[in-house]
Amino acid sequence: MSYRFIEELTLADVAFEADGSTLEELFASAGLALNATQVGNIGEIQHKESRPFDLTFKAVDMLLFNFLQDIIYWKDVDQILFGSFDLTIQKEEGAYHLTGAGRGERIDPARHHLLVDVKAVTMHKFEVTGGLNGWKATVVLDI
C-alpha cells in the first residue's frame, strides 16, 4: 500500500498514483494521498472521530472516484481530515459494494500544516487497473 505524487502529469492540479495488493489497500492509499495533498503532516492526524462510507457502483473506477469525492465532502462539511481507513469491498450481483469508515480529526490550523484545498476529483487521466496481482490507480485532483 503506497502512493506517490506525479509532478509531470498536470500543471495546475495535483496528480498521484496509488497502489495496493487488495482493493481495500488501494482505496486506503488513494484516500491517504488525497489527504496528504491537503496537509503536510498527515502522520500527525489523530484518530479521534470517524465517518462512515457506504457506496455501491458497477465499475470499480467509479467506486474509487466517488469514495474520494466522499472524503472531500466530509472535509468540506465537517472540516475533518482522515489519517486512516477501515474498508471492506465486496463484489455482489455485478457491483462493487464498499463499507467502512475513515478515522481522523477536525482541521486545526495550529497543529496541521495545511497545504492546498482539494475541490474535486477529476476524470482527467483517471484510471484503475489491476486484479489478482494488485491494484493501481492514477488520480488528478482539482485544487
PDB file of C-alpha atoms in Angstrom:
ATOM      1  CA  MET A   1       0.000   0.000   0.000  1.00  0.00           C
ATOM      2  CA  SER A   2       1.547   3.277  -1.090  1.00  0.00           C
ATOM      3  CA  TYR A   3       1.156   6.434  -3.114  1.00  0.00           C
ATOM      4  CA  ARG A   4       3.377   8.893  -4.951  1.00  0.00           C
ATOM      5  CA  PHE A   5       2.748  12.309  -6.425  1.00  0.00           C
ATOM      6  CA  ILE A   6       3.302  12.761 -10.180  1.00  0.00           C
ATOM      7  CA  GLU A   7       4.568  16.251 -10.963  1.00  0.00           C
ATOM      8  CA  GLU A   8       4.810  15.877 -14.756  1.00  0.00           C
ATOM      9  CA  LEU A   9       1.210  14.703 -15.330  1.00  0.00           C
ATOM     10  CA  THR A  10      -0.520  18.045 -14.788  1.00  0.00           C
ATOM     11  CA  LEU A  11       0.449  21.684 -14.390  1.00  0.00           C
ATOM     12  CA  ALA A  12      -2.354  23.326 -12.405  1.00  0.00           C
ATOM     13  CA  ASP A  13      -3.711  20.375 -10.444  1.00  0.00           C
ATOM     14  CA  VAL A  14      -2.242  17.610  -8.267  1.00  0.00           C
ATOM     15  CA  ALA A  15      -1.798  14.067  -9.584  1.00  0.00           C
ATOM     16  CA  PHE A  16      -0.905  10.870  -7.778  1.00  0.00           C
ATOM     17  CA  GLU A  17      -0.603   7.137  -8.262  1.00  0.00           C
ATOM     18  CA  ALA A  18      -1.784   4.809  -5.521  1.00  0.00           C
ATOM     19  CA  ASP A  19      -1.469   1.055  -5.246  1.00  0.00           C
ATOM     20  CA  GLY A  20      -2.411  -1.846  -3.070  1.00  0.00           C
ATOM     21  CA  SER A  21      -2.365  -5.602  -3.070  1.00  0.00           C
ATOM     22  CA  THR A  22      -6.145  -5.560  -2.492  1.00  0.00           C
ATOM     23  CA  LEU A  23      -8.881  -3.131  -3.438  1.00  0.00           C
ATOM     24  CA  GLU A  24      -9.164  -2.096   0.221  1.00  0.00           C
ATOM     25  CA  GLU A  25      -5.457  -1.238   0.312  1.00  0.00           C
ATOM     26  CA  LEU A  26      -5.733   0.676  -2.972  1.00  0.00           C
ATOM     27  CA  PHE A  27      -8.662   2.743  -1.695  1.00  0.00           C
ATOM     28  CA  ALA A  28      -6.925   3.454   1.633  1.00  0.00           C
ATOM     29  CA  SER A  29      -3.747   4.517  -0.220  1.00  0.00           C
ATOM     30  CA  ALA A  30      -5.723   6.827  -2.506  1.00  0.00           C
ATOM     31  CA  GLY A  31      -7.582   8.310   0.477  1.00  0.00           C
ATOM     32  CA  LEU A  32      -4.320   8.999   2.279  1.00  0.00           C
ATOM     33  CA  ALA A  33      -2.820  10.547  -0.870  1.00  0.00           C
ATOM     34  CA  LEU A  34      -5.823  12.873  -1.168  1.00  0.00           C
ATOM     35  CA  ASN A  35      -5.383  13.989   2.443  1.00  0.00           C
ATOM     36  CA  ALA A  36      -1.587  14.294   2.058  1.00  0.00           C
ATOM     37  CA  THR A  37      -2.332  16.761  -0.735  1.00  0.00           C
ATOM     38  CA  GLN A  38      -4.102  18.959   1.812  1.00  0.00           C
ATOM     39  CA  VAL A  39      -1.948  18.574   4.929  1.00  0.00           C
ATOM     40  CA  GLY A  40       1.831  18.226   5.076  1.00  0.00           C
ATOM     41  CA  ASN A  41       1.976  16.346   8.362  1.00  0.00           C
ATOM     42  CA  ILE A  42      -0.593  13.623   7.655  1.00  0.00           C
ATOM     43  CA  GLY A  43       1.103  11.289  10.132  1.00  0.00           C
ATOM     44  CA  GLU A  44       0.082  13.605  12.961  1.00  0.00           C
ATOM     45  CA  ILE A  45      -3.651  13.368  12.271  1.00  0.00           C
ATOM     46  CA  GLN A  46      -5.199  11.863  15.374  1.00  0.00           C
ATOM     47  CA  HIS A  47      -7.919   9.238  15.022  1.00  0.00           C
ATOM     48  CA  LYS A  48     -10.451  10.984  17.273  1.00  0.00           C
ATOM     49  CA  GLU A  49     -13.551  10.818  15.055  1.00  0.00           C
ATOM     50  CA  SER A  50     -14.894   8.547  12.344  1.00  0.00           C
ATOM     51  CA  ARG A  51     -17.182   8.990   9.377  1.00  0.00           C
ATOM     52  CA  PRO A  52     -18.973   6.179   7.508  1.00  0.00           C
ATOM     53  CA  PHE A  53     -18.649   5.127   3.882  1.00  0.00           C
ATOM     54  CA  ASP A  54     -21.301   3.038   2.110  1.00  0.00           C
ATOM     55  CA  LEU A  55     -21.115   3.070  -1.686  1.00  0.00           C
ATOM     56  CA  THR A  56     -22.155   0.731  -4.488  1.00  0.00           C
ATOM     57  CA  PHE A  57     -21.141   1.007  -8.157  1.00  0.00           C
ATOM     58  CA  LYS A  58     -20.901  -1.459 -11.026  1.00  0.00           C
ATOM     59  CA  ALA A  59     -17.462  -0.206 -12.074  1.00  0.00           C
ATOM     60  CA  VAL A  60     -14.559  -0.246  -9.628  1.00  0.00           C
ATOM     61  CA  ASP A  61     -13.161   3.008 -11.044  1.00  0.00           C
ATOM     62  CA  MET A  62     -16.413   4.843 -10.307  1.00  0.00           C
ATOM     63  CA  LEU A  63     -16.422   3.355  -6.814  1.00  0.00           C
ATOM     64  CA  LEU A  64     -12.967   4.864  -6.185  1.00  0.00           C
ATOM     65  CA  PHE A  65     -13.957   8.171  -7.791  1.00  0.00           C
ATOM     66  CA  ASN A  66     -16.992   8.516  -5.519  1.00  0.00           C
ATOM     67  CA  PHE A  67     -15.117   7.303  -2.422  1.00  0.00           C
ATOM     68  CA  LEU A  68     -12.593  10.114  -2.945  1.00  0.00           C
ATOM     69  CA  GLN A  69     -15.424  12.591  -3.544  1.00  0.00           C
ATOM     70  CA  ASP A  70     -16.928  11.485  -0.195  1.00  0.00           C
ATOM     71  CA  ILE A  71     -13.624  12.246   1.538  1.00  0.00           C
ATOM     72  CA  ILE A  72     -13.766  15.757   0.086  1.00  0.00           C
ATOM     73  CA  TYR A  73     -17.407  16.021   1.203  1.00  0.00           C
ATOM     74  CA  TRP A  74     -16.508  15.214   4.828  1.00  0.00           C
ATOM     75  CA  LYS A  75     -13.667  17.752   4.708  1.00  0.00           C
ATOM     76  CA  ASP A  76     -15.993  20.451   3.377  1.00  0.00           C
ATOM     77  CA  VAL A  77     -18.977  19.681   5.647  1.00  0.00           C
ATOM     78  CA  ASP A  78     -17.331  18.661   8.933  1.00  0.00           C
ATOM     79  CA  GLN A  79     -13.789  20.010   8.411  1.00  0.00           C
ATOM     80  CA  ILE A  80     -12.374  16.533   9.043  1.00  0.00           C
ATOM     81  CA  LEU A  81      -9.112  15.104   7.727  1.00  0.00           C
ATOM     82  CA  PHE A  82      -8.641  11.343   7.715  1.00  0.00           C
ATOM     83  CA  GLY A  83      -5.451   9.609   8.783  1.00  0.00           C
ATOM     84  CA  SER A  84      -6.652   6.028   8.346  1.00  0.00           C
ATOM     85  CA  PHE A  85      -9.369   3.964   6.711  1.00  0.00           C
ATOM     86  CA  ASP A  86     -11.010   0.668   7.671  1.00  0.00           C
ATOM     87  CA  LEU A  87     -12.711  -0.547   4.491  1.00  0.00           C
ATOM     88  CA  THR A  88     -14.365  -3.656   3.096  1.00  0.00           C
ATOM     89  CA  ILE A  89     -15.109  -4.045  -0.614  1.00  0.00           C
ATOM     90  CA  GLN A  90     -17.184  -6.931  -1.920  1.00  0.00           C
ATOM     91  CA  LYS A  91     -18.391  -7.738  -5.400  1.00  0.00           C
ATOM     92  CA  GLU A  92     -22.042  -8.768  -5.263  1.00  0.00           C
ATOM     93  CA  GLU A  93     -24.597  -9.106  -8.021  1.00  0.00           C
ATOM     94  CA  GLY A  94     -22.390  -7.445 -10.630  1.00  0.00           C
ATOM     95  CA  ALA A  95     -21.492  -4.422  -8.487  1.00  0.00           C
ATOM     96  CA  TYR A  96     -18.796  -3.414  -6.026  1.00  0.00           C
ATOM     97  CA  HIS A  97     -20.015  -2.511  -2.523  1.00  0.00           C
ATOM     98  CA  LEU A  98     -17.733  -0.522  -0.207  1.00  0.00           C
ATOM     99  CA  THR A  99     -18.454  -0.151   3.507  1.00  0.00           C
ATOM    100  CA  GLY A 100     -16.288   1.132   6.294  1.00  0.00           C
ATOM    101  CA  ALA A 101     -15.071   4.259   7.979  1.00  0.00           C
ATOM    102  CA  GLY A 102     -12.414   6.923   7.860  1.00  0.00           C
ATOM    103  CA  ARG A 103     -10.758   7.945  11.109  1.00  0.00           C
ATOM    104  CA  GLY A 104      -9.319  11.367  11.742  1.00  0.00           C
ATOM    105  CA  GLU A 105      -9.913  14.727  13.324  1.00  0.00           C
ATOM    106  CA  ARG A 106     -11.190  18.194  12.593  1.00  0.00           C
ATOM    107  CA  ILE A 107      -8.820  20.611  10.907  1.00  0.00           C
ATOM    108  CA  ASP A 108      -6.718  22.526  13.436  1.00  0.00           C
ATOM    109  CA  PRO A 109      -4.583  25.184  11.682  1.00  0.00           C
ATOM    110  CA  ALA A 110      -2.406  25.432  14.790  1.00  0.00           C
ATOM    111  CA  ARG A 111      -1.432  21.741  14.503  1.00  0.00           C
ATOM    112  CA  HIS A 112      -1.953  20.796  10.865  1.00  0.00           C
ATOM    113  CA  HIS A 113       0.442  22.071   8.212  1.00  0.00           C
ATOM    114  CA  LEU A 114      -2.225  22.987   5.635  1.00  0.00           C
ATOM    115  CA  LEU A 115      -1.126  22.933   2.000  1.00  0.00           C
ATOM    116  CA  VAL A 116      -3.924  23.269  -0.582  1.00  0.00           C
ATOM    117  CA  ASP A 117      -7.678  22.770  -0.589  1.00  0.00           C
ATOM    118  CA  VAL A 118      -8.829  19.919  -2.828  1.00  0.00           C
ATOM    119  CA  LYS A 119     -12.073  20.906  -4.561  1.00  0.00           C
ATOM    120  CA  ALA A 120     -12.810  17.741  -6.536  1.00  0.00           C
ATOM    121  CA  VAL A 121     -11.557  14.577  -8.181  1.00  0.00           C
ATOM    122  CA  THR A 122     -11.320  14.931 -11.958  1.00  0.00           C
ATOM    123  CA  MET A 123     -11.847  12.367 -14.703  1.00  0.00           C
ATOM    124  CA  HIS A 124      -8.698  13.636 -16.470  1.00  0.00           C
ATOM    125  CA  LYS A 125      -6.293  10.663 -16.708  1.00  0.00           C
ATOM    126  CA  PHE A 126      -8.366   8.846 -14.039  1.00  0.00           C
ATOM    127  CA  GLU A 127      -7.693   5.122 -14.216  1.00  0.00           C
ATOM    128  CA  VAL A 128      -7.928   1.995 -12.066  1.00  0.00           C
ATOM    129  CA  THR A 129      -6.152  -1.156 -13.195  1.00  0.00           C
ATOM    130  CA  GLY A 130      -5.357  -4.480 -11.648  1.00  0.00           C
ATOM    131  CA  GLY A 131      -6.676  -7.737 -10.423  1.00  0.00           C
ATOM    132  CA  LEU A 132      -5.140 -10.754  -8.723  1.00  0.00           C
ATOM    133  CA  ASN A 133      -1.595  -9.318  -8.652  1.00  0.00           C
ATOM    134  CA  GLY A 134      -2.564  -5.973  -7.125  1.00  0.00           C
ATOM    135  CA  TRP A 135      -4.305  -2.750  -7.995  1.00  0.00           C
ATOM    136  CA  LYS A 136      -3.148   0.672  -9.187  1.00  0.00           C
ATOM    137  CA  ALA A 137      -4.933   4.000  -9.666  1.00  0.00           C
ATOM    138  CA  THR A 138      -3.978   7.267 -11.309  1.00  0.00           C
ATOM    139  CA  VAL A 139      -5.884  10.285  -9.971  1.00  0.00           C
ATOM    140  CA  VAL A 140      -5.858  14.023 -10.723  1.00  0.00           C
ATOM    141  CA  LEU A 141      -7.284  16.368  -8.092  1.00  0.00           C
ATOM    142  CA  ASP A 142      -8.688  19.826  -8.789  1.00  0.00           C
ATOM    143  CA  ILE A 143      -7.188  22.284  -6.300  1.00  0.00           C
TER     144      ILE A 143
END
